[in-house]
XYZ file of C-alpha atoms in Angstrom:
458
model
C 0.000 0.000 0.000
C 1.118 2.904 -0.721
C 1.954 5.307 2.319
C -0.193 8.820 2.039
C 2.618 10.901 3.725
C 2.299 14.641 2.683
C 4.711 16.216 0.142
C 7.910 17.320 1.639
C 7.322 14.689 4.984
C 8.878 11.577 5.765
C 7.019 8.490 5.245
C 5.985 7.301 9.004
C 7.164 3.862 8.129
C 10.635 5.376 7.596
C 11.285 7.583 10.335
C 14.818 8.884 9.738
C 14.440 8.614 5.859
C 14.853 12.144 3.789
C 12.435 12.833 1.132
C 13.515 13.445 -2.443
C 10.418 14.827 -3.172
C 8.406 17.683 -3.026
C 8.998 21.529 -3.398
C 11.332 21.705 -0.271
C 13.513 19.388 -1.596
C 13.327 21.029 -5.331
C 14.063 24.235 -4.228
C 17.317 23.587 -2.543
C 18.212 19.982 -3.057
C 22.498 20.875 -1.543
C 20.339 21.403 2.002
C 18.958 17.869 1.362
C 22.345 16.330 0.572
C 24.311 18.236 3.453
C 21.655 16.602 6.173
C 22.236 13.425 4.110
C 26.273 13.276 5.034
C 25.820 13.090 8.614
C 24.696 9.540 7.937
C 28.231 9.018 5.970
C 28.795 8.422 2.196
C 25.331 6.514 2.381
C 22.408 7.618 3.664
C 18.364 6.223 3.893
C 16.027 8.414 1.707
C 12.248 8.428 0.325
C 12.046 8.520 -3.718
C 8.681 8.669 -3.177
C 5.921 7.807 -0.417
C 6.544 4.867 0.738
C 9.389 3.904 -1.720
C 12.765 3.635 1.000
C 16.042 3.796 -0.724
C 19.358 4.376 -0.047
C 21.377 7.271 -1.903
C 24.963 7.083 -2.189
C 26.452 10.944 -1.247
C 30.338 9.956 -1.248
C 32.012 10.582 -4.590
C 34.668 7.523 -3.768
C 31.764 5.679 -2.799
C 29.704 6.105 -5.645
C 32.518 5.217 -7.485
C 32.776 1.539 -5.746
C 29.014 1.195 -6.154
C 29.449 1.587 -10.262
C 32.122 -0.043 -11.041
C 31.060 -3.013 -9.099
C 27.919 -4.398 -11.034
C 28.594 -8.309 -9.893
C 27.383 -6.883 -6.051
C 25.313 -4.012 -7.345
C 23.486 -5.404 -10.730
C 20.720 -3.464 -12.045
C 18.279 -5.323 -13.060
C 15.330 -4.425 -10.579
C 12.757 -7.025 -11.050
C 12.684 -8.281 -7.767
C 12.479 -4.617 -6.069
C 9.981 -4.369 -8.855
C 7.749 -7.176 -7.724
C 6.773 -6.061 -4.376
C 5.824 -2.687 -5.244
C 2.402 -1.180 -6.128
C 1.710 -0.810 -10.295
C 0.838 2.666 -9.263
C 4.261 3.692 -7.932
C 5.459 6.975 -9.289
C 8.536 6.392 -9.527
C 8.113 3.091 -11.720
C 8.569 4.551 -14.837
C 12.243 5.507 -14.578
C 12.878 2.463 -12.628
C 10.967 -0.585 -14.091
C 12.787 -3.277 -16.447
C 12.822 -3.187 -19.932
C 15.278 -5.157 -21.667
C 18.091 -2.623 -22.813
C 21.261 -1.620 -21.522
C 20.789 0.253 -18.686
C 18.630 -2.294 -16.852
C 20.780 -5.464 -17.646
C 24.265 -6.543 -16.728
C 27.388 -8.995 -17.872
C 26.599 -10.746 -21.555
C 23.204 -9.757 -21.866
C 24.398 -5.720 -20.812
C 27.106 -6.197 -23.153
C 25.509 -7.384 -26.199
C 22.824 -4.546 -26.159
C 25.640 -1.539 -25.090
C 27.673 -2.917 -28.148
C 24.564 -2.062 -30.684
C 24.375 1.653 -29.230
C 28.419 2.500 -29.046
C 28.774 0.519 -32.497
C 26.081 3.031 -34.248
C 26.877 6.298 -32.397
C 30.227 5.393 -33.724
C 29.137 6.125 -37.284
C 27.696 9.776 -36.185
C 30.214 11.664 -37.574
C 30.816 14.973 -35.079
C 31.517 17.212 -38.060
C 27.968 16.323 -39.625
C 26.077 16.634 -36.305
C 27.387 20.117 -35.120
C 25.828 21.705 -38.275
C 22.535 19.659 -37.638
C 22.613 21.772 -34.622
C 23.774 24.727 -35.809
C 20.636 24.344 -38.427
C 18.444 23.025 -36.181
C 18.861 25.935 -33.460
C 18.807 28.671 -36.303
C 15.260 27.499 -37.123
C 13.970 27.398 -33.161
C 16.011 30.900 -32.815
C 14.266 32.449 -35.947
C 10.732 31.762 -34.218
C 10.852 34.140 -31.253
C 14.046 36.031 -32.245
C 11.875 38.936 -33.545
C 10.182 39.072 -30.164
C 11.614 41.014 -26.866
C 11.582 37.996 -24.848
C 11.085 33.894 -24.680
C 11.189 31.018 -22.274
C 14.066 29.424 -23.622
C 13.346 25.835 -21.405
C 10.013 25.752 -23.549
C 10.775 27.332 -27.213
C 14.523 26.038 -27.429
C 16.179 23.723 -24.847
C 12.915 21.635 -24.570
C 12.771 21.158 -28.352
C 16.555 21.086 -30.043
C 17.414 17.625 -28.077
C 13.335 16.216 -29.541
C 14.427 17.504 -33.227
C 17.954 16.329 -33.350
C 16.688 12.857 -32.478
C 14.028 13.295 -34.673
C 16.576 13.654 -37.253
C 19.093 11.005 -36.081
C 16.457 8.375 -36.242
C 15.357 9.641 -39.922
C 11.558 10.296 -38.694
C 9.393 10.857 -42.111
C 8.156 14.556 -40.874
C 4.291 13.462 -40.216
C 5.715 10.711 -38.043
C 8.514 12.629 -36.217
C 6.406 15.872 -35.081
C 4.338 12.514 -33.154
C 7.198 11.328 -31.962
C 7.918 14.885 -30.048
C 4.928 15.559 -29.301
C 4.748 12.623 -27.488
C 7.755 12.517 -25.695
C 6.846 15.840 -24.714
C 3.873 14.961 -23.145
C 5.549 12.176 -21.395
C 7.985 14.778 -19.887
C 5.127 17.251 -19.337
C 3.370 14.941 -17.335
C -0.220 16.004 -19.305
C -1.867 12.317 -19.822
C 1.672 10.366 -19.711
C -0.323 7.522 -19.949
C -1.782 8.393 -23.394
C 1.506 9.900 -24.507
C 2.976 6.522 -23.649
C 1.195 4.826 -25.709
C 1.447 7.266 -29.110
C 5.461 7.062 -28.519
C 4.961 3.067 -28.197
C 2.956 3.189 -30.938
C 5.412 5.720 -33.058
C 8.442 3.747 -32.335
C 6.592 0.413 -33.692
C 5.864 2.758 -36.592
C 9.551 3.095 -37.055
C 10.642 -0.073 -36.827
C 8.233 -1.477 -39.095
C 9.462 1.404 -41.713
C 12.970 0.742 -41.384
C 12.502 -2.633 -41.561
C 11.255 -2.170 -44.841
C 13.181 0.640 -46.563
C 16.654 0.845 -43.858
C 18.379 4.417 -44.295
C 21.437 5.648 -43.234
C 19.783 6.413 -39.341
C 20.357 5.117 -35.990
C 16.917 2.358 -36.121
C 18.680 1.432 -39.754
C 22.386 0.803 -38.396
C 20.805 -0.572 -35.206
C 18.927 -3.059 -37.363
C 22.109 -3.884 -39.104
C 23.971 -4.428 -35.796
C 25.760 -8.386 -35.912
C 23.841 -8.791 -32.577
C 19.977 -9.003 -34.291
C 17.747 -7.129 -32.084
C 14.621 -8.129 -32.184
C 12.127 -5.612 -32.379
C 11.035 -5.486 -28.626
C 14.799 -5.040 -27.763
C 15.247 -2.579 -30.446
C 11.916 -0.137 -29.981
C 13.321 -0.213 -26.005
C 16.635 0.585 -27.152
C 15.113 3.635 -29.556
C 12.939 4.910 -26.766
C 16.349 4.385 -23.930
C 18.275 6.575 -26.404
C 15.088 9.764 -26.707
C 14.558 9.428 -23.666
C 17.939 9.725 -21.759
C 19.226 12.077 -24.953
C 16.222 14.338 -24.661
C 15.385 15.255 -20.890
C 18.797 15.135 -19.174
C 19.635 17.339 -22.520
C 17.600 20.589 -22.565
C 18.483 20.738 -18.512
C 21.858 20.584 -19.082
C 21.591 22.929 -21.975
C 18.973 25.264 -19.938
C 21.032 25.060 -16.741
C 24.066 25.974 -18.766
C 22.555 29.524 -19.986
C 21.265 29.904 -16.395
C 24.637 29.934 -14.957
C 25.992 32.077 -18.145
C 23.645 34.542 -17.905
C 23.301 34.443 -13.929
C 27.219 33.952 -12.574
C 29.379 36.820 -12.661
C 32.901 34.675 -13.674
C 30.921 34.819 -16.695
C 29.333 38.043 -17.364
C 33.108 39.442 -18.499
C 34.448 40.509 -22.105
C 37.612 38.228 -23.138
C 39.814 40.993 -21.334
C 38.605 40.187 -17.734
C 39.248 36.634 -18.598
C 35.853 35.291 -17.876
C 35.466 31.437 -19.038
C 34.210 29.486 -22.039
C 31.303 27.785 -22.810
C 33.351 24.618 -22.534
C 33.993 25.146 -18.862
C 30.680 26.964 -18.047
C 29.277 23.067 -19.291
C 31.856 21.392 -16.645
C 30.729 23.643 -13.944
C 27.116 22.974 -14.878
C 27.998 18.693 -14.738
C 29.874 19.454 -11.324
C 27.730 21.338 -9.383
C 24.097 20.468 -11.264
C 23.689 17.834 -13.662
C 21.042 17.228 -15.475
C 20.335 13.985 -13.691
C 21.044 14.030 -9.912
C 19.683 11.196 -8.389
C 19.672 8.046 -10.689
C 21.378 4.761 -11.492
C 19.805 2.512 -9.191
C 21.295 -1.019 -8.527
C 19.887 -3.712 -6.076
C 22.277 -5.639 -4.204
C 21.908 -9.659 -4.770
C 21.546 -10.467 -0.905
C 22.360 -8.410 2.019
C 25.419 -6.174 2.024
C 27.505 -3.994 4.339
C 28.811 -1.395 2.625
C 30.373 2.132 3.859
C 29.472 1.134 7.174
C 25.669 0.773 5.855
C 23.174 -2.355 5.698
C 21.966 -2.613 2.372
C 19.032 -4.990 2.282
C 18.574 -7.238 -0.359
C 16.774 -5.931 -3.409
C 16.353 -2.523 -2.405
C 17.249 0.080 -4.335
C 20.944 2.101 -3.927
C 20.618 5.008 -5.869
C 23.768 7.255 -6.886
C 23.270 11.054 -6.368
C 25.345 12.371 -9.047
C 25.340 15.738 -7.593
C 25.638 15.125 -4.057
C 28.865 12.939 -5.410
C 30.068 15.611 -7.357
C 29.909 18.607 -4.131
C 31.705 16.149 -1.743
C 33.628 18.273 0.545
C 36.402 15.285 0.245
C 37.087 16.742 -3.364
C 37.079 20.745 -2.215
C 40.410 20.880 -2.695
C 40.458 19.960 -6.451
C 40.613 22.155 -9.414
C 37.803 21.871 -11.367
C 38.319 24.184 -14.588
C 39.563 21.700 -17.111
C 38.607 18.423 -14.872
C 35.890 16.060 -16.416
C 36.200 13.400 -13.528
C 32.613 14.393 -12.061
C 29.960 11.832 -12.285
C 27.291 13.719 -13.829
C 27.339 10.442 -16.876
C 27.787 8.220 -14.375
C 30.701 5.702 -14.542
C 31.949 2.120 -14.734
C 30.318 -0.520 -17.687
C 26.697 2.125 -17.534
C 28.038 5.097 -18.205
C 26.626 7.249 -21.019
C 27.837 6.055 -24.209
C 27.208 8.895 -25.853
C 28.848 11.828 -23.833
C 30.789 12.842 -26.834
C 27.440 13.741 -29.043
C 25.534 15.306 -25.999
C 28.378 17.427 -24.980
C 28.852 18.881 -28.928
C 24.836 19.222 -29.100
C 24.909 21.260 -25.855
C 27.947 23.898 -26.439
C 26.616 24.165 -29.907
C 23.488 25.009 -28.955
C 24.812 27.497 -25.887
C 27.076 29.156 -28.444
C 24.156 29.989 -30.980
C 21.737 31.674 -28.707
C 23.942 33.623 -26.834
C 25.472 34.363 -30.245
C 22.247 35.196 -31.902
C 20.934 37.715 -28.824
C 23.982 39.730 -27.330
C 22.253 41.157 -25.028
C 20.209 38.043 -23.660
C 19.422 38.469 -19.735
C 17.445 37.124 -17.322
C 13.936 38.015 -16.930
C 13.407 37.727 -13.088
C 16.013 37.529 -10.245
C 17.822 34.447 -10.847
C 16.391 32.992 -7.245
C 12.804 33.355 -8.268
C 13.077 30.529 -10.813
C 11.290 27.544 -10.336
C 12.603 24.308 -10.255
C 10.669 20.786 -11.259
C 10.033 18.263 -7.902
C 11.112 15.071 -8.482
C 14.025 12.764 -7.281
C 15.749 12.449 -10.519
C 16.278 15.304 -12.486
C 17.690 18.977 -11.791
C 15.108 20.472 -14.277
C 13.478 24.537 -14.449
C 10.300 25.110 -15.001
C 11.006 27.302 -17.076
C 14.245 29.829 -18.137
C 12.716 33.543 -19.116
C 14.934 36.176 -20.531
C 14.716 39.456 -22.406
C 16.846 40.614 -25.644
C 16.702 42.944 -28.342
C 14.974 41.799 -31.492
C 16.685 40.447 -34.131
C 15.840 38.885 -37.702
C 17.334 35.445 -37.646
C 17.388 33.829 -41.155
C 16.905 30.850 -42.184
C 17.384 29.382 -45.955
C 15.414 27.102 -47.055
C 18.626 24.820 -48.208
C 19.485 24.949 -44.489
C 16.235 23.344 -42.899
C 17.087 20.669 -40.300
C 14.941 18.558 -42.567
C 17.098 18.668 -45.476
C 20.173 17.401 -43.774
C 21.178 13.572 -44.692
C 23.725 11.568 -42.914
C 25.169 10.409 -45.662
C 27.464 7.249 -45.252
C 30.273 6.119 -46.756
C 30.518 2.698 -48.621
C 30.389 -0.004 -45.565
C 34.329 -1.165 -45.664
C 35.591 -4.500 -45.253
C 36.872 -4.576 -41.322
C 34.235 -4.854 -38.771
C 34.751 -1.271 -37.781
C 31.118 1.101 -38.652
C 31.863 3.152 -41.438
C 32.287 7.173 -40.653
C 29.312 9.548 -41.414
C 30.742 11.610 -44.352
C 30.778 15.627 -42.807
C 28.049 17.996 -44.244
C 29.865 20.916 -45.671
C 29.832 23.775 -43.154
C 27.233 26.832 -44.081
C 28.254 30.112 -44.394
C 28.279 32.287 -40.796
C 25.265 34.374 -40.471
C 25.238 37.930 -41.510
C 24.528 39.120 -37.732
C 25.792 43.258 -37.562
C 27.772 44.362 -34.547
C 30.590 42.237 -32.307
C 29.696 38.736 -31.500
C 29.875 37.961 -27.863
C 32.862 36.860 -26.139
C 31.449 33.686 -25.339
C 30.499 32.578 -28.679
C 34.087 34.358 -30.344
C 36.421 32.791 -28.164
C 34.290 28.826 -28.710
C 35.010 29.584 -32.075
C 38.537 30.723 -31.901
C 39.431 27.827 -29.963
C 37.741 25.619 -32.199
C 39.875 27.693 -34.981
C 36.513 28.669 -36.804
């Protein structure tokens, strides 16, 4: 049963347990975590009503959790079993059978079909998808004085690029985003389930037929023969964790350029790149801060901790990240946070989310100079939940601007074009889309967006 404990209160069959939940806990999350370290690098938390966990705080900790999957596997069908179908935290956390909810052969086999065919994403290619693909979303509110840029841009880019990526016939692919949007939105998730199901068996059933040069295609293709279960749950693994984590990593990225003073310089007062504003952003809040449950096979001490059997030990990527054990360490420059996890699950595609990110941080702050914040940067709202570090939304003000767009550089038009399939087992190379010419935008660029560039040797 299901406990009825009020937002923001521990459950009163786990006194002593922290919620992860509610506005409280939203609002100011490092509060949550400091409490948390008086219990030591592991310490007993709520997901939900009723749904005990234990969250691992302790960077070196977190580390022996993840790189240990024979003690800590992640398949959580027996956790699963004993809790109510109505759980709300079940759909981040329920099996399916891909990569991030299996472990040894069966882990390995699936992992190898994503890494093999993000390997043929060629990074050339995909930053002008972006740079297209943000040009259009720019151009639609450009001409106004102000936007929510969670809603009009961060939300969307991550949707259309994987719209792209899995070569989506346009009828098909605005369902697809609408869909996952509505998942994310929480507005009938339950329907919107079902039309992303239903668009993903859609897919399949078209690239079974006429394969492109896409993701579903060179999944397809992969020596290990997905069947189409494993492959629509592979497809909807990839949206999903591409797509979310994404815009909040994009959206918290502008926050802190726009709201942090080490970067509100010119490139005389030395103020840092978009590069390292995205490493402060995965130290201090990434996109995903609670996640990566495991269950341990039996009974386990562990940091001085009893882990019961089954239950789950969650990794809080951000509590790992701000351990005071690390204070000491530079972090301009360092990429050893957690924020995509580690060990045999971490993100396989870091490289392709990192480039879709600064890409699309460089060409709205290039685009609007003069982008600011529209309210006090403590009056935005942030999303409850135990997962993500998500806004509600990220208003700003700007001068208007006419963005163009030419019809010959529509996101639509794009094709990743591959090269003939060579003879070694190694995925053939996505042959680079010639770059377009820079946009005829009057006046100085910003700092942030000349020195990415100059550093890039653009």
């Amino acid at each position: 049963m299901t406990s009825q404990a009020a937002p923001g209160q521990a459950c009163p069959a786990h006194h002593g347990r922290k919620p992860l939940y509610g506005p409280e806990f939203a609002a100011d999350p490092a509060a949550t975590y400091q409490a948390l370290r008086e219990h030591g690098p592991v310490a007993p938390v709520e997901l939900a009503p009723g749904v005990p966990a234990n969250l691992v705080v302790g960077y070196a900790a977190a580390l022996d959790v993840l790189r240990n999957p024979s003690a800590f596997p992640r398949d959580p069908r027996r956790w699963q079993a004993k809790m109510p179908p109505d759980s709300p935290v079940l759909p981040m956390m329920m099996y399916r059978p891909n990569c991030l909810f299996t472990d040894g052969a069966h882990h390995a086999r699936l992992r190898a079909v994503v890494t093999d065919s993000l390997a043929r994403v060629d990074p050339n290619a995909l930053r002008v998808q972006v740079e297209q693909t943000a040009d259009l979303l720019i151009a639609r509110f450009a001409r106004n004085d102000e936007a929510d840029l969670l809603g009009e841009y961060a939300q969307l880019l991550p949707l259309m690029m994987y719209n792209h990526l899995y070569g989506c016939p346009p009828e098909l692919g605005d369902r697809l985003v609408a869909a996952m949007r509505g998942i994310f939105d929480m507005v009938d998730p339950e329907r919107a389930n079902a039309e992303l199901t239903q668009c993903m068996v859609e897919l399949v059933t078209l690239k079974r037929q006429r394969p492109d040069h896409d993701m579903p295609s060179w999944m397809m293709a992969h020596p290990a023969r997905l069947t189409d279960e494993e492959l629509i749950h592979q497809l909807v693994l990839l949206m999903g964790a591409g797509t979310e984590p994404e815009q909040n990593l994009i959206a918290n990225g502008i926050r802190l350029l726009l709201a942090d003073d080490r970067f509100a310089g010119d490139l005389s007062g030395g103020s840092l790149p978009v590069e390292e504003a995205l490493d402060e952003v995965l130290w201090t809040d990434p996109p995903m801060a609670n996640y990566s449950a495991s269950y341990p096979v039996e009974d386990t001490d562990f940091a001085g901790v009893r882990l019961p059997a089954a239950e789950p030990v969650v990794i809080s990527f951000a509590a790992a990240n701000n351990d005071p054990a690390l204070a000491g360490q530079q972090r301009s420059g360092n990429r050893a946070h957690l924020a995509w996890s580690a060990g045999v699950h971490s993100c396989p595609a870091q490289q392709q989310a990192r480039l879709i990110a600064s890409v699309a941080m460089e060409k709205i702050l290039d685009a609007l100079p003069d982008m600011r914040l529209a309210v006090p940067v403590d009056e935005l709202v942030w999303r409850p939940g135990p997962f993500h570090r998500a806004l509600t939304a990220l208003p700003v003000r700007f001068t208007p601007v006419a963005v163009p767009v030419q019809p010959d550089e529509s996101p639509g038009e794009t094709r990743w074009n591959v090269q003939p399939t060579p003879s070694s087992s190694t995925p053939p190379a996505v042959t680079s889309t010639p770059n377009p010419q820079p946009s005829p935008h009057e006046g100085r660029r910003p700092w942030w967006s000349s020195l990415a560039r100059f550093l890039r040797g653009r």
